[in-house]
Coordinates of C-alpha atoms and ligand atoms in Angstrom, one line a residue:
L634 CA 45.8 -8.2 76.2
S635 CA 46.0 -8.2 72.5
S636 CA 49.0 -10.1 71.2
S637 CA 49.0 -8.7 67.8
A638 CA 49.9 -5.1 68.7
T639 CA 53.8 -5.3 68.9
Y640 CA 54.7 -1.8 70.0
T641 CA 58.2 -0.6 70.7
V642 CA 59.0 2.5 72.5
P643 CA 61.8 4.5 70.7
P644 CA 64.8 5.6 72.7
V645 CA 64.4 9.4 73.5
V646 CA 67.0 12.1 73.7
L647 CA 65.7 15.1 75.6
L648 CA 66.7 18.7 74.4
L649 CA 66.8 21.0 77.4
G650 CA 68.2 24.4 78.2
P651 CA 67.3 27.9 78.8
E652 CA 65.4 30.1 76.3
N653 CA 67.2 31.3 73.3
A654 CA 70.0 28.7 73.5
G655 CA 69.2 27.2 70.0
K656 CA 67.3 24.1 70.8
T657 CA 64.6 24.5 68.2
A658 CA 67.0 25.7 65.7
L659 CA 69.0 22.3 66.3
A660 CA 65.9 20.3 66.1
T661 CA 64.8 21.7 62.8
L662 CA 68.4 21.3 61.5
L663 CA 68.6 17.7 62.5
E664 CA 65.0 17.0 61.0
R665 CA 65.8 18.7 57.6
G666 CA 69.4 17.7 57.3
T667 CA 70.0 20.9 55.4
K668 CA 69.5 24.2 57.1
P669 CA 67.7 25.2 60.3
A670 CA 64.2 26.6 60.1
P671 CA 63.4 30.1 61.6
T672 CA 62.3 29.8 65.0
H673 CA 60.3 31.6 67.6
T674 CA 60.0 31.1 71.4
S675 CA 58.8 27.5 72.1
Q676 CA 55.7 26.9 74.3
V677 CA 55.3 23.4 74.0
T678 CA 57.4 20.2 73.5
Q679 CA 58.0 19.0 70.1
S680 CA 59.4 15.7 69.0
V681 CA 61.2 14.8 65.8
E682 CA 61.8 11.3 64.7
L683 CA 65.4 10.8 63.7
N684 CA 67.7 8.0 62.7
A685 CA 71.4 7.7 63.8
S686 CA 74.1 5.2 62.9
T687 CA 77.2 4.1 64.5
D688 CA 78.6 2.0 61.6
S689 CA 77.7 3.7 58.2
D690 CA 80.4 5.4 56.2
L691 CA 79.0 8.9 57.1
K692 CA 78.1 7.9 60.6
Q693 CA 79.7 11.1 62.1
S694 CA 77.7 13.5 59.9
F695 CA 74.2 14.6 60.7
R696 CA 73.7 14.5 57.0
N697 CA 73.9 10.9 56.7
H698 CA 70.3 10.1 55.8
D699 CA 70.8 8.8 52.4
D700 CA 73.8 6.7 53.5
A701 CA 72.7 3.0 53.1
T702 CA 76.0 1.6 54.1
G703 CA 75.0 1.0 57.8
T704 CA 72.2 0.2 60.3
Y705 CA 70.2 3.0 61.9
T706 CA 68.5 3.5 65.2
K707 CA 65.3 5.3 65.3
F708 CA 65.0 7.7 68.2
L709 CA 62.9 10.7 69.2
L710 CA 64.5 13.9 69.8
V711 CA 62.2 16.0 72.1
D712 CA 62.6 19.8 72.0
T713 CA 61.3 21.5 75.1
P714 CA 60.4 25.2 75.8
G715 CA 63.5 27.1 77.6
H716 CA 61.4 29.9 79.1
G717 CA 61.4 30.0 83.0
K718 CA 57.6 30.3 83.3
L719 CA 57.4 26.9 81.2
R720 CA 60.0 25.1 83.2
N721 CA 57.4 22.7 84.6
V722 CA 56.8 21.6 81.0
A723 CA 60.4 20.6 80.4
M724 CA 61.0 19.2 83.9
G725 CA 57.7 17.2 83.6
R726 CA 59.1 15.6 80.4
L727 CA 62.3 14.7 82.3
G728 CA 60.1 13.1 85.0
R729 CA 58.2 10.9 82.6
S730 CA 59.1 7.4 83.8
A731 CA 57.6 5.4 80.8
E732 CA 59.9 6.7 78.4
K733 CA 63.3 5.1 77.4
L734 CA 65.3 8.2 78.2
K735 CA 68.9 7.7 76.9
A736 CA 70.5 11.1 76.9
I737 CA 69.9 14.7 77.6
V738 CA 71.3 17.4 75.4
F739 CA 71.4 20.5 77.6
M740 CA 72.0 23.3 75.3
V741 CA 73.6 26.7 76.4
D742 CA 74.3 30.0 74.6
A743 CA 78.2 30.2 74.8
A744 CA 78.1 33.7 73.6
A745 CA 76.1 34.7 76.4
L746 CA 77.4 32.8 79.2
G747 CA 80.1 35.2 80.1
E748 CA 77.4 37.4 81.5
Q749 CA 76.2 36.7 85.0
E750 CA 72.7 37.4 84.0
T751 CA 72.9 34.4 81.6
L752 CA 75.1 32.2 83.6
A753 CA 73.0 32.3 86.7
P754 CA 69.6 31.2 85.3
T755 CA 71.5 28.6 83.1
A756 CA 73.4 27.0 85.8
T757 CA 70.3 27.0 88.1
Y758 CA 68.4 25.1 85.5
L759 CA 71.3 22.7 85.0
Y760 CA 71.6 22.2 88.8
D761 CA 67.9 21.3 88.8
V762 CA 68.3 18.8 86.1
L763 CA 71.4 17.1 87.5
L764 CA 70.0 17.0 91.0
H765 CA 66.7 15.3 89.5
L766 CA 68.9 12.6 87.8
Q767 CA 71.0 12.1 90.9
K768 CA 67.9 11.6 93.0
R769 CA 66.5 9.2 90.3
A770 CA 69.7 7.3 90.5
G771 CA 69.5 7.2 94.2
D772 CA 65.9 5.7 94.2
K773 CA 66.8 1.9 94.3
S774 CA 63.2 0.9 94.1
K775 CA 63.1 1.9 90.5
P776 CA 66.5 0.8 88.9
R777 CA 67.0 2.7 85.8
A778 CA 69.6 2.8 83.1
A779 CA 72.4 5.3 83.3
V780 CA 71.9 8.7 81.5
S781 CA 74.4 10.8 79.6
V782 CA 74.4 14.6 79.6
L783 CA 75.7 16.6 76.9
V784 CA 76.2 20.3 77.4
A785 CA 76.0 21.6 73.9
A786 CA 77.8 25.0 73.9
N787 CA 76.1 26.6 71.1
K788 CA 76.8 29.7 69.0
M789 CA 80.5 29.3 68.6
D790 CA 80.3 31.3 65.5
L791 CA 79.9 34.4 67.5
F792 CA 83.0 36.2 68.6
T793 CA 81.9 36.6 72.2
A794 CA 81.4 32.8 72.6
L795 CA 83.5 31.1 75.3
P796 CA 85.4 28.2 74.3
A797 CA 84.0 24.8 75.6
A798 CA 86.6 24.4 78.3
M799 CA 85.5 27.8 79.7
V800 CA 81.8 27.1 79.4
K801 CA 82.6 24.0 81.5
S802 CA 84.6 25.9 84.2
H803 CA 82.1 28.8 84.4
L804 CA 79.2 26.4 84.8
E805 CA 81.1 24.4 87.5
N806 CA 82.0 27.5 89.3
E807 CA 78.4 28.6 89.4
L808 CA 77.1 25.2 90.2
T809 CA 79.5 25.3 93.2
R810 CA 78.0 28.7 94.4
I811 CA 74.4 27.5 93.9
R812 CA 75.1 24.4 95.9
A813 CA 76.7 26.3 98.9
S814 CA 73.8 28.7 99.0
K815 CA 71.3 25.9 98.9
S816 CA 73.1 24.2 101.8
K817 CA 73.2 27.5 103.8
G818 CA 69.5 28.0 103.1
L819 CA 68.7 24.6 104.5
L820 CA 70.9 25.3 107.6
D821 CA 69.1 28.6 108.2
S822 CA 65.7 27.1 107.7
G823 CA 65.6 25.7 111.2
V824 CA 65.5 22.1 110.3
G825 CA 66.4 20.1 113.4
M826 CA 70.1 19.3 113.8
D827 CA 69.5 15.7 114.1
D828 CA 67.7 15.6 110.6
I829 CA 70.0 17.7 108.8
G830 CA 72.5 15.2 107.7
S831 CA 70.3 13.1 105.4
E832 CA 68.1 16.2 104.2
E833 CA 71.1 18.0 103.3
Q834 CA 72.8 15.0 101.7
D835 CA 69.7 14.5 99.4
A836 CA 69.7 18.1 98.3
W837 CA 73.5 18.2 97.6
L838 CA 74.6 17.9 94.1
G839 CA 77.7 15.7 93.6
E840 CA 80.2 14.5 96.2
Y841 CA 78.8 15.2 99.5
G842 CA 80.8 17.8 101.4
S843 CA 83.2 18.6 98.6
D844 CA 84.6 22.3 98.5
K845 CA 84.2 22.5 94.7
F846 CA 81.6 21.0 92.3
S847 CA 82.9 19.2 89.4
F848 CA 81.2 17.3 86.6
R849 CA 83.6 14.5 87.3
Q850 CA 81.6 13.9 90.6
M851 CA 78.5 12.8 88.5
P852 CA 79.5 9.3 87.3
E853 CA 79.2 8.3 90.9
F854 CA 75.7 8.6 90.3
D855 CA 75.7 6.9 86.9
I856 CA 75.4 10.3 85.2
D857 CA 78.2 11.3 82.8
V858 CA 78.5 14.8 81.6
E859 CA 80.6 16.1 78.7
V860 CA 80.8 19.7 77.2
L861 CA 81.2 20.2 73.5
G862 CA 81.1 23.3 71.5
G863 CA 79.3 23.8 68.1
S864 CA 77.2 26.2 66.1
V865 CA 73.7 25.6 64.6
M866 CA 73.4 28.8 62.6
A867 CA 76.9 29.3 61.2
D868 CA 77.2 29.3 57.4
D869 CA 78.3 25.6 57.5
A870 CA 76.6 24.2 60.7
D871 CA 79.0 22.7 63.2
V872 CA 77.0 20.1 64.9
D873 CA 78.5 16.6 63.9
K874 CA 80.3 16.4 67.2
W875 CA 76.9 16.5 69.0
W876 CA 75.3 14.2 66.4
W877 CA 78.2 11.5 67.0
W878 CA 77.8 12.0 70.8
I879 CA 74.0 11.3 70.3
A880 CA 74.3 8.4 68.0
Q881 CA 76.5 6.6 70.4
R882 CA 74.0 6.7 73.2
V883 CA 70.7 5.8 71.5
Ligands
LIG1867 P1 63.1 28.8 73.4 O1 62.3 28.1 72.5 O2 62.7 30.1 73.9 O3 63.5 27.8 74.6 O4 64.6 28.9 72.7 P2 65.4 28.0 71.8 O5 66.5 27.4 72.7 O6 64.6 27.0 71.1 O7 66.3 28.9 70.8 P3 65.9 29.0 69.2 O8 66.4 27.7 68.6 O9 64.6 29.6 69.0 O10 67.0 29.9 68.8 C1 67.1 31.2 69.5 C2 67.9 32.3 68.6 O11 69.3 32.0 68.4 C3 67.4 32.2 67.1 O12 67.4 33.7 66.8 C4 68.4 31.5 66.5 O13 68.6 31.9 65.0 C5 69.7 31.8 67.2 N1 70.7 30.8 66.9 C6 70.6 29.5 67.2 N2 71.7 28.8 67.1 C7 72.6 29.7 66.8 C8 74.1 29.8 66.4 O14 74.6 28.6 66.4 N3 74.7 30.8 66.2 C9 73.9 31.9 66.1 N4 74.6 33.1 66.0 N5 72.8 32.1 66.5 C10 72.0 30.9 66.8
LIG1868 MG1 62.6 26.7 71.1

């Protein structure tokens, strides 16, 4: 082994979420520090290198690049494609064990989440992500650091946007429904009655046997989930809350 190569892996924040949520717009906004770039459907993951501070004067602003008053931590923000057909690309990135994964920003389109045709696939994706993290936490052979999940409720500038509290309750309701239907599927699949206990528990998101899913059930598995609203494309981008959430976790 060469001793001269000192090589540190930067912390990673993974940007996940369904297509059209605004992930690439956010990544370009944070990279440029001014305005987002025009985007088109992403087909590959794209990393941008960013620096966040928790002690500079402008620490809570994503426009703090020229602020020399504090210390900065370099991290990679990894933008992923949201299209359902490319889900393996994004989930594969989530499964990369060599990375120092600190946090996940799961972005949703708050202006479209009132429609079942957006809510259902969005919640299904979120379910898969949370279940992946929950299983990972349960794998005691590979102890890993806790992961924080931010549900970034984007497009708050649009009048159809649901407020963050409603984004949260809509998602929790839909996750409850998905969990119940998955559990029923397992019961119907003819798995032997003796096996069902552990199999079902492994595939069950959150507190086993609870009637209603809530994000509050996730800290049990070292996963904390927070929902915060914002907008990337408004005349004056409103993403500082997300930025500050990220800065505290990298
Ligand atoms: P995929 O790459 O397909 O996964 O989508 P994405 O999540 O990267 O979405 P993208 O950043 O390409 O944005 C999709 C569309 O939403 C673009 O037309 C953006 O201009 C628009 N958009 C993004 N953020 C906002 C926002 O805060 N408000 C409004 N009104 N539009 C936004
Ligand atoms: Mg994109």
